[in-house]
Short mmCIF file of C-alpha atoms in Angstrom, two decimals:
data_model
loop_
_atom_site.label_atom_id
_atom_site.label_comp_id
_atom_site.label_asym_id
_atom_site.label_seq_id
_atom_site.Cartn_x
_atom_site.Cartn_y
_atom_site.Cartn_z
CA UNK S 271 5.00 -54.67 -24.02
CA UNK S 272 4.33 -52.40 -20.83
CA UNK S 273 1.17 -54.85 -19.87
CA UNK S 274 0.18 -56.98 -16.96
CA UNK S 275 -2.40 -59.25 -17.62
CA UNK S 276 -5.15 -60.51 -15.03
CA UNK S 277 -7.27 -63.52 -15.01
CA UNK S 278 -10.02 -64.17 -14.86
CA UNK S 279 -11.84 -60.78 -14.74
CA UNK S 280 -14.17 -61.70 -12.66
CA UNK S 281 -14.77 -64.95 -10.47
CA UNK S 282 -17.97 -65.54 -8.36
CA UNK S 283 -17.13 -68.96 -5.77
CA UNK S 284 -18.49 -70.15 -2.38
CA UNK S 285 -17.08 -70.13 0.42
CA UNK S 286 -15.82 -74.25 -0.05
CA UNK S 287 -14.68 -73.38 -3.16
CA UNK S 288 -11.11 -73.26 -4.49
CA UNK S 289 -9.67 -71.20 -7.37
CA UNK S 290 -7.06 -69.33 -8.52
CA UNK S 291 -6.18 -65.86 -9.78
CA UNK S 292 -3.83 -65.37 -12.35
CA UNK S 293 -0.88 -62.57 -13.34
CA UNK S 294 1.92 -62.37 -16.01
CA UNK S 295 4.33 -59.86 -17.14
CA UNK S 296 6.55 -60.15 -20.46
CA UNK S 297 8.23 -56.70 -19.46
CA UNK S 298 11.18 -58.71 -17.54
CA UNK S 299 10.01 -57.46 -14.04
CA UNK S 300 11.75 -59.24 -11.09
CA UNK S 301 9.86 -57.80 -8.41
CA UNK S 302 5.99 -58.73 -8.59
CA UNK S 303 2.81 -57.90 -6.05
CA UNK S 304 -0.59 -58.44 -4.98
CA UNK S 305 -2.92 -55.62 -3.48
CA UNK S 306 -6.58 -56.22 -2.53
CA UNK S 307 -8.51 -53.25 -3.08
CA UNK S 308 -12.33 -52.53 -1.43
CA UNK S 309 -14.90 -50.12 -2.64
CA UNK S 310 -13.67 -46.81 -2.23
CA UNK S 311 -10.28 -47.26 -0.45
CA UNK S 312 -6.91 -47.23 -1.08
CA UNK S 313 -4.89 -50.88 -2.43
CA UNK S 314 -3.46 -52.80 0.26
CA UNK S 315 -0.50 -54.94 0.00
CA UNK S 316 -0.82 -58.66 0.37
CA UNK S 317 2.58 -59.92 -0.97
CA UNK S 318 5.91 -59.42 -2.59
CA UNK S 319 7.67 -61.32 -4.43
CA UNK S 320 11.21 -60.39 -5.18
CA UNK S 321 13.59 -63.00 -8.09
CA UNK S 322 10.30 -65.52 -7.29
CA UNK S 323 10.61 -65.49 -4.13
CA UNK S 324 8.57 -64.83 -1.42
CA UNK S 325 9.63 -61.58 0.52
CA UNK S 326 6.99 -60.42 2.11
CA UNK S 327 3.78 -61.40 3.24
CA UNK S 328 1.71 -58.68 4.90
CA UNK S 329 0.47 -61.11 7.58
CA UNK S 330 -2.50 -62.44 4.98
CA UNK S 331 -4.85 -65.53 5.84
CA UNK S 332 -3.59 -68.50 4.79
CA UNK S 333 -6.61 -69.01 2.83
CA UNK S 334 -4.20 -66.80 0.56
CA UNK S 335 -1.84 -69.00 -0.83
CA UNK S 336 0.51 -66.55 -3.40
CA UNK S 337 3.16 -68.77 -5.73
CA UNK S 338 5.55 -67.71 -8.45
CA UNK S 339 6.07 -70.12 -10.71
CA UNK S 340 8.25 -68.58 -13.05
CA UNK S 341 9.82 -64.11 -13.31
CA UNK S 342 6.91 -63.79 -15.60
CA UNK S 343 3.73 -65.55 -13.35
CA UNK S 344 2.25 -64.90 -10.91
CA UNK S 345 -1.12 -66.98 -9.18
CA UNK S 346 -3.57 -66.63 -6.39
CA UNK S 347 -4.57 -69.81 -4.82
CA UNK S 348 -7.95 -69.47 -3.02
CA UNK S 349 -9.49 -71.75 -0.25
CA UNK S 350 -12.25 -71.01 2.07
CA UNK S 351 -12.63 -67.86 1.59
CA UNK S 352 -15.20 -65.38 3.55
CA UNK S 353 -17.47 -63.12 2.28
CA UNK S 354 -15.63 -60.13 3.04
CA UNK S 355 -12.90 -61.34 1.25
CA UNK S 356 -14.63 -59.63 -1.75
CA UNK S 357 -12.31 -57.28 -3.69
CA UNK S 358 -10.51 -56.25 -6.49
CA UNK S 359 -7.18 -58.27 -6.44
CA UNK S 360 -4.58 -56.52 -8.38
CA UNK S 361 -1.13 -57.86 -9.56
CA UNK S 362 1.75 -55.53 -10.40
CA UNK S 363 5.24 -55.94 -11.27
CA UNK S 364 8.00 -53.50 -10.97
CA UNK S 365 11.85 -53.77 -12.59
CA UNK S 366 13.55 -54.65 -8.99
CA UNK S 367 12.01 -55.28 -5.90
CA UNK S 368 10.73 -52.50 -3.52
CA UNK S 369 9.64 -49.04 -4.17
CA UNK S 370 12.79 -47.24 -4.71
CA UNK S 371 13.28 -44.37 -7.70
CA UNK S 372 12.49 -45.37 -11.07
CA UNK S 373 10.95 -48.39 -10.13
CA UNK S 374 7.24 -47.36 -10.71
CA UNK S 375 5.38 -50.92 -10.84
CA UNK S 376 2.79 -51.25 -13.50
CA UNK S 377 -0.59 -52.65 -12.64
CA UNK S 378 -2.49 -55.24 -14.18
CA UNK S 379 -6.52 -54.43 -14.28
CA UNK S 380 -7.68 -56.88 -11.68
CA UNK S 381 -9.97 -59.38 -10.97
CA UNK S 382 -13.09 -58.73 -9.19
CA UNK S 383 -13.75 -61.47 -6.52
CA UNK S 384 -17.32 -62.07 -4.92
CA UNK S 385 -17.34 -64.69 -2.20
CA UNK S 386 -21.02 -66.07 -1.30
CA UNK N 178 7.67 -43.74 5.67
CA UNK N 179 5.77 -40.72 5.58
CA UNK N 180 2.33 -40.29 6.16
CA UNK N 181 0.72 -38.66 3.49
CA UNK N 182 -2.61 -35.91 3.49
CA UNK N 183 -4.71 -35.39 0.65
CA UNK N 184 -8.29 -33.79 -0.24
CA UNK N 185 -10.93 -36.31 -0.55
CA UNK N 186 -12.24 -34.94 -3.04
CA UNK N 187 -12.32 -31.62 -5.75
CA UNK N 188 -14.06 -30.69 -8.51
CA UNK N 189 -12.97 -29.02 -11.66
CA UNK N 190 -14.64 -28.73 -15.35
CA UNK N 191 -13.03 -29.34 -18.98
CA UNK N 192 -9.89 -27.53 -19.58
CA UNK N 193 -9.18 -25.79 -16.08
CA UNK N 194 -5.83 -26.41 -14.57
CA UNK N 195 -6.21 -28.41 -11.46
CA UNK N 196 -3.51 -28.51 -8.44
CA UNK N 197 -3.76 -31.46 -6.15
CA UNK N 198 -1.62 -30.84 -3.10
CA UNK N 199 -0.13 -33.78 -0.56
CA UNK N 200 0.85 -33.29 2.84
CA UNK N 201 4.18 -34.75 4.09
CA UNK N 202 5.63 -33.44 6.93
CA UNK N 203 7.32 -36.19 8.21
CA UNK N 204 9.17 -36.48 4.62
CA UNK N 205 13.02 -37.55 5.22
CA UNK N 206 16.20 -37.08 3.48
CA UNK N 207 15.98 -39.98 1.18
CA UNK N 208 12.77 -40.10 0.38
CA UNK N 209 10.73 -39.39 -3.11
CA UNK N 210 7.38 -38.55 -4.11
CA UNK N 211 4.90 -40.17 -6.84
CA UNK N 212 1.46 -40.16 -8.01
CA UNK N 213 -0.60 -42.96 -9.15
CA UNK N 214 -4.01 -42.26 -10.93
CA UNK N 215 -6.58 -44.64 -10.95
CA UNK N 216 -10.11 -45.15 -12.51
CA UNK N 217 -12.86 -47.19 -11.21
CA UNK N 218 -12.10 -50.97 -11.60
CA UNK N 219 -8.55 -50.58 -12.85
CA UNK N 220 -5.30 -50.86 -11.11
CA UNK N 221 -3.36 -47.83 -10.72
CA UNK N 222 -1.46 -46.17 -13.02
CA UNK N 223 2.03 -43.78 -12.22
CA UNK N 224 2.05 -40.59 -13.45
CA UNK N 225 5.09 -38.94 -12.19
CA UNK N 226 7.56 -38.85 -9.64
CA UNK N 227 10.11 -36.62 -8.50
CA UNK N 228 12.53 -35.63 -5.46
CA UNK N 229 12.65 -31.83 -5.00
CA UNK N 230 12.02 -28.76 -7.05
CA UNK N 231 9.91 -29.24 -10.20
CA UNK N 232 9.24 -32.32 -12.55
CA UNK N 233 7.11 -32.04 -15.72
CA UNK N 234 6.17 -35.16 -18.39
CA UNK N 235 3.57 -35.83 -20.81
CA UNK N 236 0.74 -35.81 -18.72
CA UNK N 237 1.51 -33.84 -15.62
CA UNK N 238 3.89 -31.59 -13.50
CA UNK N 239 4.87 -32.11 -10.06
CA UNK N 240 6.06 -29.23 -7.63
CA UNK N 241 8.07 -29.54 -4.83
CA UNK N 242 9.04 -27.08 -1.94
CA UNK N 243 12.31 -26.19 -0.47
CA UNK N 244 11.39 -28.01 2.56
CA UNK N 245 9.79 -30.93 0.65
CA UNK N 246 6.86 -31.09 3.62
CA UNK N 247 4.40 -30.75 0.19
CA UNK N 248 4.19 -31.28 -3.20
CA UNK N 249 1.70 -30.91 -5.99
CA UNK N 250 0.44 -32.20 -8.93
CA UNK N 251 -0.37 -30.23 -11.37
CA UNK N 252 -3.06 -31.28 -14.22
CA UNK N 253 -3.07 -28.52 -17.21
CA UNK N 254 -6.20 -28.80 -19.33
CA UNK N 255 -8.50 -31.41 -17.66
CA UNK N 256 -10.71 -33.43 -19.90
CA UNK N 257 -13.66 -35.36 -18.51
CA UNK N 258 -11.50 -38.76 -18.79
CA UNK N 259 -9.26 -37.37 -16.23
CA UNK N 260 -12.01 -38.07 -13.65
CA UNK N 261 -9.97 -40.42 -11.44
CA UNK N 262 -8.62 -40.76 -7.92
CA UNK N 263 -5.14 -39.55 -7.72
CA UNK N 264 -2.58 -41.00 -4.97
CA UNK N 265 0.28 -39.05 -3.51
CA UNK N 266 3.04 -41.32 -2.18
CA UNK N 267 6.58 -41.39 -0.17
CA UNK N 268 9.35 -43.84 -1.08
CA UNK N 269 12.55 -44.41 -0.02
CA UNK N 270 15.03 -43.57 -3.18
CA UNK N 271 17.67 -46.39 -2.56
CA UNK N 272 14.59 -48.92 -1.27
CA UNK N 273 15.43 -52.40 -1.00
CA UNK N 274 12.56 -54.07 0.24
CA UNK N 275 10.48 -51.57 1.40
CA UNK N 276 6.99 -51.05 -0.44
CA UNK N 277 4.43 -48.34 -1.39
CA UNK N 278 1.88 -47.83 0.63
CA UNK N 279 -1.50 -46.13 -0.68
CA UNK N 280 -3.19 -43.59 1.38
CA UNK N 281 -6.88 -42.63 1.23
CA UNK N 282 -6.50 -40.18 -2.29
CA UNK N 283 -7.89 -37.42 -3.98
CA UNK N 284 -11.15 -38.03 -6.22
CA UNK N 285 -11.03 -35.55 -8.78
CA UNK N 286 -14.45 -35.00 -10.89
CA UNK N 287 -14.05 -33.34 -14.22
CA UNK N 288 -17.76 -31.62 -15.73
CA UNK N 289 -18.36 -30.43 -18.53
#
């Protein structure tokens, strides 16, 4: 099983809102990520979390709240968000941590976030 | 890590060869090159890597100079489903905890 899995696909919230996003691996990854990715550019890193811990954190809002709950999850918590928060938030995973040789990290599809 | 220089954009049609080429200069000793190809609302995907000289899989082959200041990705036989932007990066080979870092891409559009 070489697949990360996102949910939801897409989520629609206000800006009072709070949700989560969702990420899991079953390939025995101990390194896992988030990107945010807007229309027509390149991902950007938000997080890394290396043996599930938090190892680095790209100086995002803290209405981005990342936590590992187990090697295989990964979540997204979401609070007061901004419109131009809106994105595609992608998860990945990769064997060990950091972007060394042979350690391509596999992405999961995303999930399309609109903040009103 | 090396900053990396790519087209924005080329344009190819069904079963041409098509050579994307990256700009490194800065590239040091220990670092490696990959490419990640990604469709509209999906994550990326790798498609090869490779450290100096050539490197050929399934799907692609990547050349690399002498001096390692380029490299490129070769696509043989394009189909229209290899429309897609294609990322060139630099990693360290023995990283720890450094990361990947995307830059802007190549769009490549496949006709028919």
């Amino acid at each position: 099983d070489t697949e990360v899995t996102q949910t939801p696909k897409h989520l629609v919230m206000g800006m009072t809102n709070k949700k989560s996003l969702k990420c899991e691996q079953h390939m025995g990854h101990r390194a896992m990520y988030w990107y945010k990715q807007k229309a027509k550019k390149p991902p950007e890193l938000m997080f890394v979390y290396s043996y599930e811990k938090l190892s680095i954190n790209e100086s995002v809002p803290s209405r981005f709240s990342p936590e590992c709950p187990n090697s295989s999850l990964l979540n997204l918590h979401l609070h007061a968000l901004q419109p131009e928060d809106s994105a595609l938030y992608l998860c990945a995973s990769s064997q060990a941590p950091g972007g060394g040789f042979n350690n391509e990290q596999f992405f999961g599809p995303g999930t399309r976030l609109t903040v009103l | 890590l090396a900053k990396t220089t790519q087209p924005i954009s080329m344009d190819s049609y069904e079963g041409q060869e098509v050579n994307i080429t990256c700009s490194h200069n800065n590239i040091a000793t220990n670092d490696y090159i990959t490419w990640y190809q990604q469709f509209p609302s999906q994550g990326p995907r790798f498609i090869i890597q490779g450290y100096k000289t050539k490197v050929t899989n399934e799907v692609a082959s990547l050349f690399i100079p002498a001096d390692r200041k380029s490299s490129t990705l070769s696509l043989p036989r394009v189909s229209l489903s290899d429309t897609a932007v294609y990322y060139c990066l630099v990693g360290e080979l023995n990283s720890g905890y450094s990361t990947l870092t995307f830059g802007k891409g190549t769009m490549l559009l496949v006709s028919p």
